[in-house]
Amino acid sequence: MPKLKTHSGAKKRFNLTKTGKVKRAHANKRHLLNGHGKTTKLKRGLRAGAYADKTNEPAIKRLIPYK
């Protein structure tokens, strides 16, 4: 049986829900958070997670087979 390689970066970034959906963090969260960057209202909206698009779910599930 060949060894199955997983992607540790994807393992940290995505979670699978009990229903099989892929949960991810919001994008554009790391740049210009202070000062003249994003507003408080926008940053508050970026705190919550989001679900990955259904078209990307099969590719993400292949990256994290054991999760």
Short mmCIF file of N, CA, C and O in Angstrom, two decimals:
data_model
loop_
_atom_site.label_atom_id
_atom_site.label_comp_id
_atom_site.label_asym_id
_atom_site.label_seq_id
_atom_site.Cartn_x
_atom_site.Cartn_y
_atom_site.Cartn_z
N MET A 1 0.85 -1.18 0.00
CA MET A 1 0.00 0.00 0.00
C MET A 1 0.90 1.24 0.00
O MET A 1 1.74 1.40 0.89
N PRO A 2 0.74 2.14 -0.96
CA PRO A 2 1.58 3.34 -0.99
C PRO A 2 1.19 4.31 0.12
O PRO A 2 0.06 4.33 0.61
N LYS A 3 2.15 5.10 0.50
CA LYS A 3 1.94 6.10 1.54
C LYS A 3 1.14 7.27 0.96
O LYS A 3 1.46 7.76 -0.12
N LEU A 4 0.11 7.69 1.65
CA LEU A 4 -0.73 8.79 1.20
C LEU A 4 -0.25 10.07 1.83
O LEU A 4 -0.20 10.19 3.05
N LYS A 5 0.16 11.03 1.01
CA LYS A 5 0.67 12.28 1.54
C LYS A 5 -0.47 13.27 1.74
O LYS A 5 -1.34 13.40 0.88
N THR A 6 -0.45 13.96 2.86
CA THR A 6 -1.43 14.99 3.12
C THR A 6 -0.75 16.35 3.06
O THR A 6 0.46 16.44 3.10
N HIS A 7 -1.54 17.38 2.98
CA HIS A 7 -1.01 18.74 2.92
C HIS A 7 -1.26 19.40 4.28
O HIS A 7 -2.41 19.68 4.63
N SER A 8 -0.19 19.62 5.03
CA SER A 8 -0.36 20.14 6.38
C SER A 8 -0.89 21.57 6.37
O SER A 8 -1.58 21.98 7.30
N GLY A 9 -0.60 22.35 5.33
CA GLY A 9 -1.15 23.70 5.23
C GLY A 9 -2.66 23.67 5.09
O GLY A 9 -3.37 24.45 5.72
N ALA A 10 -3.16 22.77 4.28
CA ALA A 10 -4.61 22.64 4.10
C ALA A 10 -5.26 22.09 5.36
O ALA A 10 -6.38 22.47 5.70
N LYS A 11 -4.55 21.22 6.05
CA LYS A 11 -5.10 20.64 7.28
C LYS A 11 -5.33 21.72 8.33
O LYS A 11 -6.26 21.66 9.11
N LYS A 12 -4.47 22.75 8.33
CA LYS A 12 -4.62 23.84 9.29
C LYS A 12 -5.69 24.84 8.87
O LYS A 12 -6.29 25.49 9.71
N ARG A 13 -5.93 24.98 7.58
CA ARG A 13 -6.81 26.03 7.08
C ARG A 13 -8.26 25.62 6.93
O ARG A 13 -9.15 26.47 6.93
N PHE A 14 -8.53 24.33 6.78
CA PHE A 14 -9.89 23.87 6.52
C PHE A 14 -10.34 22.89 7.58
O PHE A 14 -9.54 22.14 8.13
N ASN A 15 -11.65 22.88 7.84
CA ASN A 15 -12.27 21.92 8.74
C ASN A 15 -13.48 21.32 8.04
O ASN A 15 -14.15 22.00 7.26
N LEU A 16 -13.76 20.07 8.34
CA LEU A 16 -14.96 19.43 7.81
C LEU A 16 -16.03 19.44 8.89
O LEU A 16 -15.77 19.12 10.04
N THR A 17 -17.25 19.81 8.51
CA THR A 17 -18.36 19.78 9.45
C THR A 17 -18.94 18.37 9.49
O THR A 17 -18.56 17.51 8.69
N LYS A 18 -19.86 18.14 10.40
CA LYS A 18 -20.47 16.81 10.50
C LYS A 18 -21.31 16.48 9.28
O LYS A 18 -21.51 15.32 8.96
N THR A 19 -21.81 17.51 8.61
CA THR A 19 -22.62 17.27 7.41
C THR A 19 -21.76 17.09 6.16
O THR A 19 -22.29 16.80 5.10
N GLY A 20 -20.44 17.28 6.27
CA GLY A 20 -19.56 17.07 5.14
C GLY A 20 -19.16 18.34 4.41
O GLY A 20 -18.44 18.28 3.43
N LYS A 21 -19.61 19.49 4.88
CA LYS A 21 -19.22 20.75 4.25
C LYS A 21 -17.81 21.13 4.70
O LYS A 21 -17.34 20.70 5.74
N VAL A 22 -17.16 21.95 3.90
CA VAL A 22 -15.80 22.40 4.21
C VAL A 22 -15.88 23.82 4.74
O VAL A 22 -16.36 24.72 4.07
N LYS A 23 -15.41 24.02 5.98
CA LYS A 23 -15.43 25.33 6.59
C LYS A 23 -14.04 25.95 6.47
O LYS A 23 -13.03 25.28 6.64
N ARG A 24 -14.00 27.24 6.17
CA ARG A 24 -12.73 27.93 5.99
C ARG A 24 -12.79 29.26 6.71
O ARG A 24 -13.86 29.73 7.10
N ALA A 25 -11.62 29.91 6.86
CA ALA A 25 -11.56 31.24 7.43
C ALA A 25 -11.80 32.26 6.32
O ALA A 25 -11.62 31.96 5.14
N HIS A 26 -12.18 33.45 6.68
CA HIS A 26 -12.38 34.50 5.69
C HIS A 26 -11.06 34.92 5.08
O HIS A 26 -10.02 34.89 5.73
N ALA A 27 -11.10 35.32 3.83
CA ALA A 27 -9.90 35.79 3.14
C ALA A 27 -9.68 37.27 3.44
O ALA A 27 -10.53 37.95 4.01
N ASN A 28 -8.52 37.79 3.04
CA ASN A 28 -8.15 39.20 3.17
C ASN A 28 -8.16 39.68 4.63
O ASN A 28 -8.51 40.80 4.92
N LYS A 29 -7.78 38.83 5.52
CA LYS A 29 -7.84 39.15 6.94
C LYS A 29 -6.49 39.62 7.49
O LYS A 29 -6.42 40.18 8.57
N ARG A 30 -5.42 39.41 6.79
CA ARG A 30 -4.10 39.63 7.34
C ARG A 30 -3.46 40.97 6.99
O ARG A 30 -2.48 41.34 7.58
N HIS A 31 -3.97 41.70 6.02
CA HIS A 31 -3.27 42.88 5.55
C HIS A 31 -4.04 44.16 5.91
O HIS A 31 -5.24 44.24 5.71
N LEU A 32 -3.34 45.15 6.42
CA LEU A 32 -3.89 46.47 6.75
C LEU A 32 -5.07 46.38 7.72
O LEU A 32 -6.18 46.84 7.43
N LEU A 33 -4.83 45.80 8.88
CA LEU A 33 -5.90 45.69 9.87
C LEU A 33 -5.93 46.89 10.81
O LEU A 33 -6.93 47.13 11.46
N ASN A 34 -4.84 47.64 10.92
CA ASN A 34 -4.78 48.77 11.84
C ASN A 34 -4.68 50.09 11.08
O ASN A 34 -4.30 50.13 9.92
N GLY A 35 -4.99 51.16 11.76
CA GLY A 35 -4.77 52.49 11.20
C GLY A 35 -5.65 52.79 10.01
O GLY A 35 -6.87 52.79 10.12
N HIS A 36 -5.05 53.03 8.87
CA HIS A 36 -5.79 53.47 7.69
C HIS A 36 -6.28 52.30 6.84
O HIS A 36 -6.62 52.47 5.68
N GLY A 37 -6.34 51.12 7.40
CA GLY A 37 -6.74 49.92 6.64
C GLY A 37 -8.23 49.68 6.68
O GLY A 37 -9.03 50.52 6.28
N LYS A 38 -8.61 48.55 7.20
CA LYS A 38 -10.01 48.13 7.20
C LYS A 38 -10.76 48.76 8.39
O LYS A 38 -10.20 49.01 9.43
N THR A 39 -12.05 48.97 8.19
CA THR A 39 -12.87 49.53 9.26
C THR A 39 -13.18 48.46 10.30
O THR A 39 -13.05 47.26 10.04
N THR A 40 -13.61 48.90 11.48
CA THR A 40 -13.96 47.97 12.54
C THR A 40 -15.12 47.09 12.13
O THR A 40 -15.15 45.90 12.44
N LYS A 41 -16.08 47.64 11.42
CA LYS A 41 -17.23 46.87 10.98
C LYS A 41 -16.82 45.76 10.01
O LYS A 41 -17.30 44.62 10.10
N LEU A 42 -15.90 46.06 9.12
CA LEU A 42 -15.43 45.06 8.17
C LEU A 42 -14.62 43.97 8.87
O LEU A 42 -14.78 42.78 8.60
N LYS A 43 -13.77 44.36 9.83
CA LYS A 43 -12.97 43.38 10.56
C LYS A 43 -13.86 42.47 11.40
O LYS A 43 -13.57 41.28 11.54
N ARG A 44 -14.94 43.01 11.94
CA ARG A 44 -15.86 42.21 12.72
C ARG A 44 -16.52 41.14 11.83
O ARG A 44 -16.74 40.01 12.24
N GLY A 45 -16.81 41.51 10.60
CA GLY A 45 -17.39 40.55 9.67
C GLY A 45 -16.41 39.47 9.23
O GLY A 45 -16.81 38.36 8.89
N LEU A 46 -15.13 39.78 9.26
CA LEU A 46 -14.12 38.80 8.86
C LEU A 46 -13.80 37.80 9.96
O LEU A 46 -13.14 36.80 9.70
N ARG A 47 -14.26 38.04 11.17
CA ARG A 47 -13.96 37.12 12.29
C ARG A 47 -14.64 35.77 12.11
O ARG A 47 -14.09 34.74 12.46
N ALA A 48 -15.86 35.80 11.62
CA ALA A 48 -16.64 34.57 11.49
C ALA A 48 -16.10 33.73 10.33
O ALA A 48 -15.54 34.24 9.37
N GLY A 49 -16.27 32.42 10.43
CA GLY A 49 -15.85 31.53 9.36
C GLY A 49 -16.85 31.54 8.23
O GLY A 49 -17.93 32.11 8.31
N ALA A 50 -16.49 30.88 7.15
CA ALA A 50 -17.36 30.76 5.98
C ALA A 50 -17.20 29.36 5.43
O ALA A 50 -16.28 28.62 5.80
N TYR A 51 -18.11 28.98 4.56
CA TYR A 51 -18.03 27.68 3.92
C TYR A 51 -17.38 27.82 2.55
O TYR A 51 -17.57 28.80 1.85
N ALA A 52 -16.59 26.82 2.20
CA ALA A 52 -15.95 26.82 0.89
C ALA A 52 -17.01 26.59 -0.18
O ALA A 52 -18.06 25.98 0.08
N ASP A 53 -16.74 27.07 -1.36
CA ASP A 53 -17.67 26.91 -2.48
C ASP A 53 -17.81 25.43 -2.84
O ASP A 53 -16.86 24.66 -2.74
N LYS A 54 -19.00 25.04 -3.28
CA LYS A 54 -19.25 23.63 -3.61
C LYS A 54 -18.37 23.14 -4.75
O LYS A 54 -18.05 21.96 -4.82
N THR A 55 -17.96 24.04 -5.64
CA THR A 55 -17.10 23.62 -6.74
C THR A 55 -15.69 23.31 -6.27
O THR A 55 -14.98 22.55 -6.92
N ASN A 56 -15.26 23.87 -5.15
CA ASN A 56 -13.92 23.64 -4.62
C ASN A 56 -13.87 22.53 -3.57
O ASN A 56 -12.79 22.09 -3.19
N GLU A 57 -15.03 22.08 -3.09
CA GLU A 57 -15.06 21.08 -2.03
C GLU A 57 -14.34 19.77 -2.38
O GLU A 57 -13.57 19.27 -1.56
N PRO A 58 -14.53 19.19 -3.56
CA PRO A 58 -13.84 17.93 -3.84
C PRO A 58 -12.31 18.06 -3.81
O PRO A 58 -11.62 17.18 -3.30
N ALA A 59 -11.78 19.16 -4.32
CA ALA A 59 -10.33 19.36 -4.32
C ALA A 59 -9.81 19.53 -2.90
O ALA A 59 -8.75 18.99 -2.55
N ILE A 60 -10.54 20.24 -2.06
CA ILE A 60 -10.11 20.45 -0.68
C ILE A 60 -10.18 19.14 0.10
O ILE A 60 -9.29 18.83 0.89
N LYS A 61 -11.21 18.34 -0.15
CA LYS A 61 -11.34 17.06 0.56
C LYS A 61 -10.22 16.10 0.17
O LYS A 61 -9.83 15.25 0.96
N ARG A 62 -9.69 16.21 -1.06
CA ARG A 62 -8.56 15.38 -1.44
C ARG A 62 -7.28 15.81 -0.71
O ARG A 62 -6.39 15.00 -0.48
N LEU A 63 -7.19 17.10 -0.34
CA LEU A 63 -6.01 17.59 0.37
C LEU A 63 -6.01 17.17 1.83
O LEU A 63 -4.95 17.07 2.45
N ILE A 64 -7.19 16.95 2.40
CA ILE A 64 -7.28 16.58 3.81
C ILE A 64 -8.07 15.27 3.96
O ILE A 64 -9.19 15.26 4.46
N PRO A 65 -7.53 14.14 3.54
CA PRO A 65 -8.30 12.90 3.53
C PRO A 65 -8.64 12.34 4.90
O PRO A 65 -9.62 11.62 5.06
N TYR A 66 -7.83 12.62 5.94
CA TYR A 66 -8.04 12.00 7.24
C TYR A 66 -8.76 12.88 8.23
O TYR A 66 -8.85 12.55 9.39
N LYS A 67 -9.23 14.03 7.82
CA LYS A 67 -9.84 14.95 8.77
C LYS A 67 -11.32 14.76 8.83
O LYS A 67 -11.98 14.37 7.96
#
